[in-house]
mmCIF file of C-alpha atoms in Angstrom:
data_model
loop_
_atom_site.group_PDB
_atom_site.id
_atom_site.type_symbol
_atom_site.label_atom_id
_atom_site.label_comp_id
_atom_site.label_asym_id
_atom_site.label_seq_id
_atom_site.Cartn_x
_atom_site.Cartn_y
_atom_site.Cartn_z
ATOM 1 C CA MET A 1 -42.945 -47.985 -77.229
ATOM 2 C CA CYS A 2 -42.771 -51.997 -77.179
ATOM 3 C CA ARG A 3 -44.341 -51.962 -80.760
ATOM 4 C CA SER A 4 -41.776 -49.664 -82.074
ATOM 5 C CA VAL A 5 -39.113 -51.442 -80.541
ATOM 6 C CA ASP A 6 -40.341 -54.854 -82.007
ATOM 7 C CA LEU A 7 -40.616 -53.266 -85.393
ATOM 8 C CA HIS A 8 -36.967 -51.733 -85.000
ATOM 9 C CA ARG A 9 -35.821 -55.246 -84.152
ATOM 10 C CA ALA A 10 -37.602 -56.965 -87.075
ATOM 11 C CA VAL A 11 -35.892 -54.447 -89.475
ATOM 12 C CA LEU A 12 -32.487 -55.172 -87.914
ATOM 13 C CA ALA A 13 -32.953 -58.821 -88.058
ATOM 14 C CA ARG A 14 -34.031 -58.753 -91.815
ATOM 15 C CA ASN A 15 -30.639 -56.663 -92.439
ATOM 16 C CA ASP A 16 -28.633 -59.242 -90.399
ATOM 17 C CA GLU A 17 -29.784 -61.864 -92.642
ATOM 18 C CA ASN A 18 -28.999 -59.898 -95.910
ATOM 19 C CA ALA A 19 -25.534 -58.955 -94.383
ATOM 20 C CA THR A 20 -24.886 -62.768 -93.887
ATOM 21 C CA ALA A 21 -25.741 -63.342 -97.389
ATOM 22 C CA LEU A 22 -23.608 -60.474 -98.596
ATOM 23 C CA ARG A 23 -20.583 -61.563 -96.584
ATOM 24 C CA ARG A 24 -20.614 -64.848 -98.289
ATOM 25 C CA TYR A 25 -20.837 -63.033 -101.594
ATOM 26 C CA LEU A 26 -17.878 -61.004 -100.741
ATOM 27 C CA ASP A 27 -16.050 -64.128 -99.584
ATOM 28 C CA ARG A 28 -16.813 -65.968 -102.671
ATOM 29 C CA HIS A 29 -15.078 -63.044 -104.668
ATOM 30 C CA GLY A 30 -12.312 -62.658 -102.281
ATOM 31 C CA THR A 31 -13.279 -59.078 -101.481
ATOM 32 C CA ALA A 32 -12.814 -57.541 -98.023
ATOM 33 C CA ALA A 33 -15.258 -54.727 -97.463
ATOM 34 C CA VAL A 34 -14.428 -51.735 -95.140
ATOM 35 C CA ASN A 35 -17.455 -49.857 -93.881
ATOM 36 C CA LEU A 36 -16.495 -46.129 -93.206
ATOM 37 C CA MET A 37 -18.986 -44.115 -91.008
ATOM 38 C CA SER A 38 -18.647 -40.675 -89.675
ATOM 39 C CA SER A 39 -20.736 -37.606 -89.163
ATOM 40 C CA PRO A 40 -21.130 -35.109 -92.327
ATOM 41 C CA GLY A 41 -18.109 -32.754 -92.784
ATOM 42 C CA SER A 42 -15.626 -35.080 -91.253
ATOM 43 C CA GLY A 43 -13.571 -35.095 -94.364
ATOM 44 C CA LYS A 44 -14.473 -38.838 -95.200
ATOM 45 C CA THR A 45 -14.417 -38.206 -98.920
ATOM 46 C CA GLU A 46 -11.275 -36.578 -99.111
ATOM 47 C CA LEU A 47 -9.463 -39.046 -97.352
ATOM 48 C CA LEU A 48 -11.057 -41.833 -98.987
ATOM 49 C CA GLU A 49 -10.026 -40.595 -102.346
ATOM 50 C CA LEU A 50 -6.382 -40.555 -100.982
ATOM 51 C CA LEU A 51 -6.825 -44.044 -99.780
ATOM 52 C CA LEU A 52 -8.047 -45.280 -103.031
ATOM 53 C CA THR A 53 -5.378 -43.415 -105.075
ATOM 54 C CA ARG A 54 -2.508 -44.730 -102.645
ATOM 55 C CA ALA A 55 -4.032 -48.411 -102.741
ATOM 56 C CA ARG A 56 -3.991 -48.448 -106.540
ATOM 57 C CA ALA A 57 -0.100 -47.045 -106.624
ATOM 58 C CA ARG A 58 0.458 -50.292 -104.238
ATOM 59 C CA GLY A 59 -1.010 -52.404 -106.852
ATOM 60 C CA THR A 60 -4.136 -53.252 -105.214
ATOM 61 C CA GLU A 61 -7.461 -53.703 -106.980
ATOM 62 C CA VAL A 62 -9.682 -51.627 -105.029
ATOM 63 C CA ALA A 63 -13.057 -50.228 -105.724
ATOM 64 C CA ALA A 64 -15.563 -48.029 -103.793
ATOM 65 C CA VAL A 65 -19.077 -47.484 -103.042
ATOM 66 C CA THR A 66 -20.610 -44.042 -101.730
ATOM 67 C CA ALA A 67 -23.971 -43.394 -100.142
ATOM 68 C CA ASP A 68 -25.636 -40.234 -99.865
ATOM 69 C CA LEU A 69 -29.251 -39.052 -99.420
ATOM 70 C CA ALA A 70 -28.967 -37.095 -102.695
ATOM 71 C CA THR A 71 -26.413 -35.862 -105.393
ATOM 72 C CA GLU A 72 -23.458 -37.864 -106.841
ATOM 73 C CA ASN A 73 -21.122 -35.418 -105.889
ATOM 74 C CA ASP A 74 -19.035 -37.836 -103.748
ATOM 75 C CA ALA A 75 -18.776 -40.347 -106.611
ATOM 76 C CA ARG A 76 -17.541 -37.926 -108.907
ATOM 77 C CA ARG A 77 -14.803 -36.968 -106.501
ATOM 78 C CA LEU A 78 -13.619 -40.540 -105.761
ATOM 79 C CA ALA A 79 -13.557 -41.363 -109.243
ATOM 80 C CA ARG A 80 -10.630 -38.957 -109.660
ATOM 81 C CA SER A 81 -8.620 -41.811 -108.031
ATOM 82 C CA ARG A 82 -9.343 -43.906 -111.124
ATOM 83 C CA ALA A 83 -10.755 -46.696 -109.032
ATOM 84 C CA PRO A 84 -14.182 -48.090 -109.952
ATOM 85 C CA VAL A 85 -16.822 -46.306 -108.038
ATOM 86 C CA GLN A 86 -20.437 -46.467 -107.637
ATOM 87 C CA GLN A 87 -23.132 -44.079 -106.062
ATOM 88 C CA ILE A 88 -26.008 -45.250 -103.981
ATOM 89 C CA LEU A 89 -28.749 -42.694 -103.388
ATOM 90 C CA THR A 90 -30.739 -43.576 -100.433
ATOM 91 C CA ASP A 91 -33.840 -41.254 -101.114
ATOM 92 C CA GLY A 92 -33.882 -39.739 -97.730
ATOM 93 C CA LEU A 93 -32.901 -42.983 -95.730
ATOM 94 C CA CYS A 94 -30.141 -41.990 -93.124
ATOM 95 C CA HIS A 95 -28.088 -44.962 -93.411
ATOM 96 C CA LEU A 96 -27.098 -47.772 -95.738
ATOM 97 C CA GLU A 97 -28.663 -51.312 -95.593
ATOM 98 C CA ALA A 98 -27.080 -54.698 -96.219
ATOM 99 C CA GLY A 99 -29.646 -55.484 -98.900
ATOM 100 C CA MET A 100 -29.271 -52.064 -100.850
ATOM 101 C CA LEU A 101 -25.404 -52.483 -101.000
ATOM 102 C CA GLN A 102 -25.831 -56.158 -102.311
ATOM 103 C CA GLU A 103 -28.221 -54.891 -104.826
ATOM 104 C CA ARG A 104 -25.841 -52.601 -106.202
ATOM 105 C CA LEU A 105 -22.766 -55.088 -106.130
ATOM 106 C CA GLU A 106 -23.840 -57.954 -107.546
ATOM 107 C CA PRO A 107 -24.348 -56.692 -111.086
ATOM 108 C CA TRP A 108 -21.249 -54.274 -110.780
ATOM 109 C CA LEU A 109 -18.411 -55.191 -108.438
ATOM 110 C CA PRO A 110 -15.257 -55.905 -110.984
ATOM 111 C CA ASP A 111 -13.575 -58.977 -110.950
ATOM 112 C CA GLY A 112 -10.383 -59.116 -108.804
ATOM 113 C CA VAL A 113 -11.382 -56.311 -106.514
ATOM 114 C CA ARG A 114 -9.544 -57.171 -103.150
ATOM 115 C CA LEU A 115 -10.609 -54.278 -101.267
ATOM 116 C CA LEU A 116 -13.980 -52.597 -101.351
ATOM 117 C CA PHE A 117 -14.710 -49.315 -99.404
ATOM 118 C CA VAL A 118 -18.141 -48.506 -98.562
ATOM 119 C CA GLU A 119 -18.604 -44.790 -97.606
ATOM 120 C CA ASN A 120 -21.775 -44.747 -95.380
ATOM 121 C CA VAL A 121 -24.398 -42.021 -95.161
ATOM 122 C CA GLY A 122 -22.824 -39.234 -93.007
ATOM 123 C CA ASN A 123 -24.509 -39.808 -89.646
ATOM 124 C CA LEU A 124 -23.174 -41.474 -86.239
ATOM 125 C CA VAL A 125 -26.502 -42.658 -85.010
ATOM 126 C CA CYS A 126 -28.304 -45.056 -87.575
ATOM 127 C CA PRO A 127 -25.478 -46.595 -89.429
ATOM 128 C CA ALA A 128 -23.844 -48.106 -86.306
ATOM 129 C CA SER A 129 -26.858 -50.534 -85.942
ATOM 130 C CA TYR A 130 -26.442 -51.971 -89.611
ATOM 131 C CA ASP A 131 -24.061 -54.626 -90.471
ATOM 132 C CA LEU A 132 -23.153 -54.496 -94.047
ATOM 133 C CA GLY A 133 -21.249 -57.630 -94.404
ATOM 134 C CA GLU A 134 -18.077 -55.805 -93.705
ATOM 135 C CA THR A 135 -14.740 -57.217 -92.834
ATOM 136 C CA LEU A 136 -13.504 -54.026 -91.094
ATOM 137 C CA ARG A 137 -15.521 -51.153 -89.369
ATOM 138 C CA ILE A 138 -14.120 -47.894 -89.237
ATOM 139 C CA VAL A 139 -15.380 -44.767 -87.536
ATOM 140 C CA LEU A 140 -13.960 -41.469 -88.350
ATOM 141 C CA VAL A 141 -14.249 -38.121 -86.472
ATOM 142 C CA SER A 142 -12.428 -34.879 -87.371
ATOM 143 C CA VAL A 143 -10.806 -32.517 -84.810
ATOM 144 C CA THR A 144 -13.275 -29.731 -85.587
ATOM 145 C CA GLU A 145 -15.907 -31.701 -84.162
ATOM 146 C CA GLY A 146 -14.679 -31.827 -80.634
ATOM 147 C CA GLU A 147 -13.283 -34.468 -78.354
ATOM 148 C CA ASP A 148 -16.654 -35.540 -76.643
ATOM 149 C CA LYS A 149 -17.982 -37.453 -79.760
ATOM 150 C CA PRO A 150 -17.079 -40.983 -78.385
ATOM 151 C CA LEU A 151 -19.120 -40.409 -75.352
ATOM 152 C CA LYS A 152 -22.063 -39.039 -77.236
ATOM 153 C CA TYR A 153 -22.045 -41.729 -79.686
ATOM 154 C CA PRO A 154 -21.179 -44.839 -77.914
ATOM 155 C CA ALA A 155 -22.769 -47.223 -80.214
ATOM 156 C CA ALA A 156 -20.667 -45.789 -83.261
ATOM 157 C CA PHE A 157 -17.372 -45.667 -81.423
ATOM 158 C CA GLY A 158 -18.075 -48.762 -79.335
ATOM 159 C CA LEU A 159 -18.558 -51.061 -82.386
ATOM 160 C CA ALA A 160 -15.720 -49.684 -84.551
ATOM 161 C CA GLN A 161 -12.556 -51.757 -85.227
ATOM 162 C CA VAL A 162 -10.531 -48.755 -85.943
ATOM 163 C CA VAL A 163 -10.890 -44.977 -84.900
ATOM 164 C CA VAL A 164 -9.805 -42.488 -87.255
ATOM 165 C CA VAL A 165 -9.042 -38.998 -86.458
ATOM 166 C CA THR A 166 -9.256 -36.750 -89.536
ATOM 167 C CA LYS A 167 -7.950 -33.128 -90.118
ATOM 168 C CA SER A 168 -5.279 -33.645 -87.576
ATOM 169 C CA ASP A 169 -3.197 -30.561 -89.032
ATOM 170 C CA LEU A 170 -5.976 -28.409 -87.389
ATOM 171 C CA ALA A 171 -5.862 -29.942 -84.062
ATOM 172 C CA ASP A 172 -3.840 -27.155 -82.417
ATOM 173 C CA ALA A 173 -5.931 -24.392 -84.181
ATOM 174 C CA VAL A 174 -9.100 -25.482 -82.938
ATOM 175 C CA GLY A 175 -7.875 -26.448 -79.442
ATOM 176 C CA PHE A 176 -8.588 -30.304 -79.737
ATOM 177 C CA ASP A 177 -8.142 -32.025 -76.406
ATOM 178 C CA ARG A 178 -6.340 -35.273 -77.425
ATOM 179 C CA GLU A 179 -6.120 -36.759 -74.111
ATOM 180 C CA ALA A 180 -9.867 -36.311 -73.374
ATOM 181 C CA PHE A 181 -10.812 -37.704 -76.797
ATOM 182 C CA LEU A 182 -8.588 -40.758 -76.274
ATOM 183 C CA GLY A 183 -9.941 -41.328 -72.677
ATOM 184 C CA GLY A 184 -13.612 -41.358 -74.171
ATOM 185 C CA VAL A 185 -12.385 -43.840 -76.817
ATOM 186 C CA ARG A 186 -10.966 -46.038 -74.144
ATOM 187 C CA GLN A 187 -14.246 -45.791 -71.922
ATOM 188 C CA VAL A 188 -16.478 -47.092 -74.894
ATOM 189 C CA ASN A 189 -14.023 -49.348 -76.643
ATOM 190 C CA PRO A 190 -10.892 -50.326 -74.873
ATOM 191 C CA GLY A 191 -7.863 -51.252 -76.929
ATOM 192 C CA VAL A 192 -9.333 -50.229 -80.447
ATOM 193 C CA PRO A 193 -6.713 -48.834 -82.583
ATOM 194 C CA VAL A 194 -6.707 -45.023 -83.144
ATOM 195 C CA ILE A 195 -4.906 -43.551 -86.118
ATOM 196 C CA GLU A 196 -4.781 -39.762 -86.711
ATOM 197 C CA THR A 197 -4.716 -38.669 -90.184
ATOM 198 C CA SER A 198 -4.706 -35.557 -92.514
ATOM 199 C CA ALA A 199 -5.600 -35.552 -96.089
ATOM 200 C CA ARG A 200 -4.242 -32.119 -96.589
ATOM 201 C CA THR A 201 -0.520 -33.200 -95.430
ATOM 202 C CA GLY A 202 -0.904 -36.745 -96.038
ATOM 203 C CA ALA A 203 0.261 -37.469 -92.337
ATOM 204 C CA GLY A 204 -1.198 -41.224 -91.135
ATOM 205 C CA VAL A 205 -2.674 -41.983 -94.325
ATOM 206 C CA ASP A 206 -0.220 -44.689 -95.139
ATOM 207 C CA ASP A 207 -0.218 -46.160 -91.631
ATOM 208 C CA LEU A 208 -4.184 -46.389 -92.156
ATOM 209 C CA LEU A 209 -4.129 -48.070 -95.477
ATOM 210 C CA THR A 210 -1.440 -50.548 -94.241
ATOM 211 C CA HIS A 211 -3.491 -51.301 -91.209
ATOM 212 C CA VAL A 212 -6.557 -51.835 -93.487
ATOM 213 C CA MET A 213 -4.839 -54.108 -95.845
ATOM 214 C CA ALA A 214 -3.431 -56.204 -93.296
ATOM 215 C CA CYS A 215 -6.847 -56.782 -92.012
ATOM 216 C CA ALA A 216 -8.111 -57.719 -95.537
ATOM 217 C CA GLY A 217 -5.453 -60.048 -95.803
ATOM 218 C CA GLY A 218 -6.408 -62.023 -92.903
ATOM 219 C CA ARG A 219 -5.022 -60.503 -89.804
ATOM 220 C CA PRO A 220 -7.557 -60.459 -86.951
ATOM 221 C CA ALA A 221 -9.285 -56.956 -86.477
ATOM 222 C CA HIS A 222 -9.773 -55.641 -83.106
ATOM 223 C CA GLU A 223 -12.798 -57.029 -81.120
ATOM 224 C CA PRO A 224 -14.984 -54.474 -79.484
ATOM 225 C CA VAL A 225 -16.292 -55.485 -76.229
ATOM 226 C CA LEU A 226 -19.476 -54.074 -77.144
ATOM 227 C CA ALA A 227 -19.829 -56.417 -80.166
ATOM 228 C CA ARG A 228 -19.128 -59.829 -78.395
ATOM 229 C CA ARG A 229 -22.276 -62.000 -78.509
ATOM 230 C CA HIS A 230 -23.365 -63.849 -75.376
ATOM 231 C CA ASP A 231 -22.013 -66.982 -76.940
ATOM 232 C CA GLY A 232 -18.855 -65.625 -77.282
ATOM 233 C CA HIS A 233 -18.655 -65.086 -81.173
ATOM 234 C CA PRO A 234 -16.793 -61.710 -82.085
ATOM 235 C CA HIS A 235 -18.164 -59.078 -84.318
ATOM 236 C CA HIS A 236 -15.535 -59.970 -87.044
ATOM 237 C CA HIS A 237 -17.708 -61.672 -89.810
ATOM 238 C CA GLU A 238 -20.580 -61.711 -87.469
ATOM 239 C CA ARG A 239 -23.287 -59.392 -86.310
ATOM 240 C CA PRO A 240 -22.975 -57.559 -83.184
ATOM 241 C CA HIS A 241 -25.206 -58.696 -80.532
ATOM 242 C CA ARG A 242 -28.291 -56.980 -80.810
ATOM 243 C CA ALA A 243 -28.998 -56.168 -76.956
ATOM 244 C CA ALA A 244 -25.633 -54.446 -76.905
ATOM 245 C CA VAL A 245 -26.350 -52.389 -79.832
ATOM 246 C CA ASP A 246 -29.666 -51.357 -78.306
ATOM 247 C CA ALA A 247 -28.120 -50.594 -74.790
ATOM 248 C CA ALA A 248 -25.493 -48.326 -76.330
ATOM 249 C CA ALA A 249 -27.924 -46.395 -78.691
ATOM 250 C CA GLY A 250 -29.746 -45.469 -75.313
ATOM 251 C CA PRO A 251 -32.938 -45.875 -73.331
ATOM 252 C CA GLY A 252 -35.236 -44.990 -76.304
ATOM 253 C CA LEU A 253 -34.712 -48.359 -77.791
ATOM 254 C CA SER A 254 -35.459 -50.361 -74.482
ATOM 255 C CA PRO A 255 -38.753 -52.118 -74.283
#
């Protein structure tokens, strides 16, 4: 077990170094990156297509990178927004890493892009531990997935700077317990903004985009308690404290 933990931490340490380099690269280009994480089927791609379309309508230079194990289906869908889009195929890897993202961005990122959305692999476990040099980390969950997800995935929700509820138009039909969900969110990440959205009706989408653009423009993002380092530095433009990530991920990562 100690050997596997040491290897795990070594991989994360290398990713943190790459994330620092990527963050500097993005800062030089005046680009804010938004890391979108969710489980498969949350409606992340549909919502992102709408965000890209509305950002362009506001005159914001925006682009997107989407990651999947296989197929370029999501890139084709996002391209309908007419924003620049790139697909990363992870070849079976269950998460996106900073080095992979930087390799794709450096020869491609268009000049003048202010806002870069990164659609992570559909997974609420592995992606939570990997810093992508993002300005803002968003975790999405659909009402169809149930209200217990924040407590089941405390690392993902505990490190989020925004929590987005998707498919809110189906909440009543599926019996979504909103208060139980919000109670779980407060337990793992006190004070994090929660925004309810529906890509079908458009509800909440402009509110989410406004919040994202404000953070991209320099407004301080929420600082999760879980992400604070022992030396007092926040997650924003810093990697989360590794011990906190390991603790939230569960006893399987403890030496």
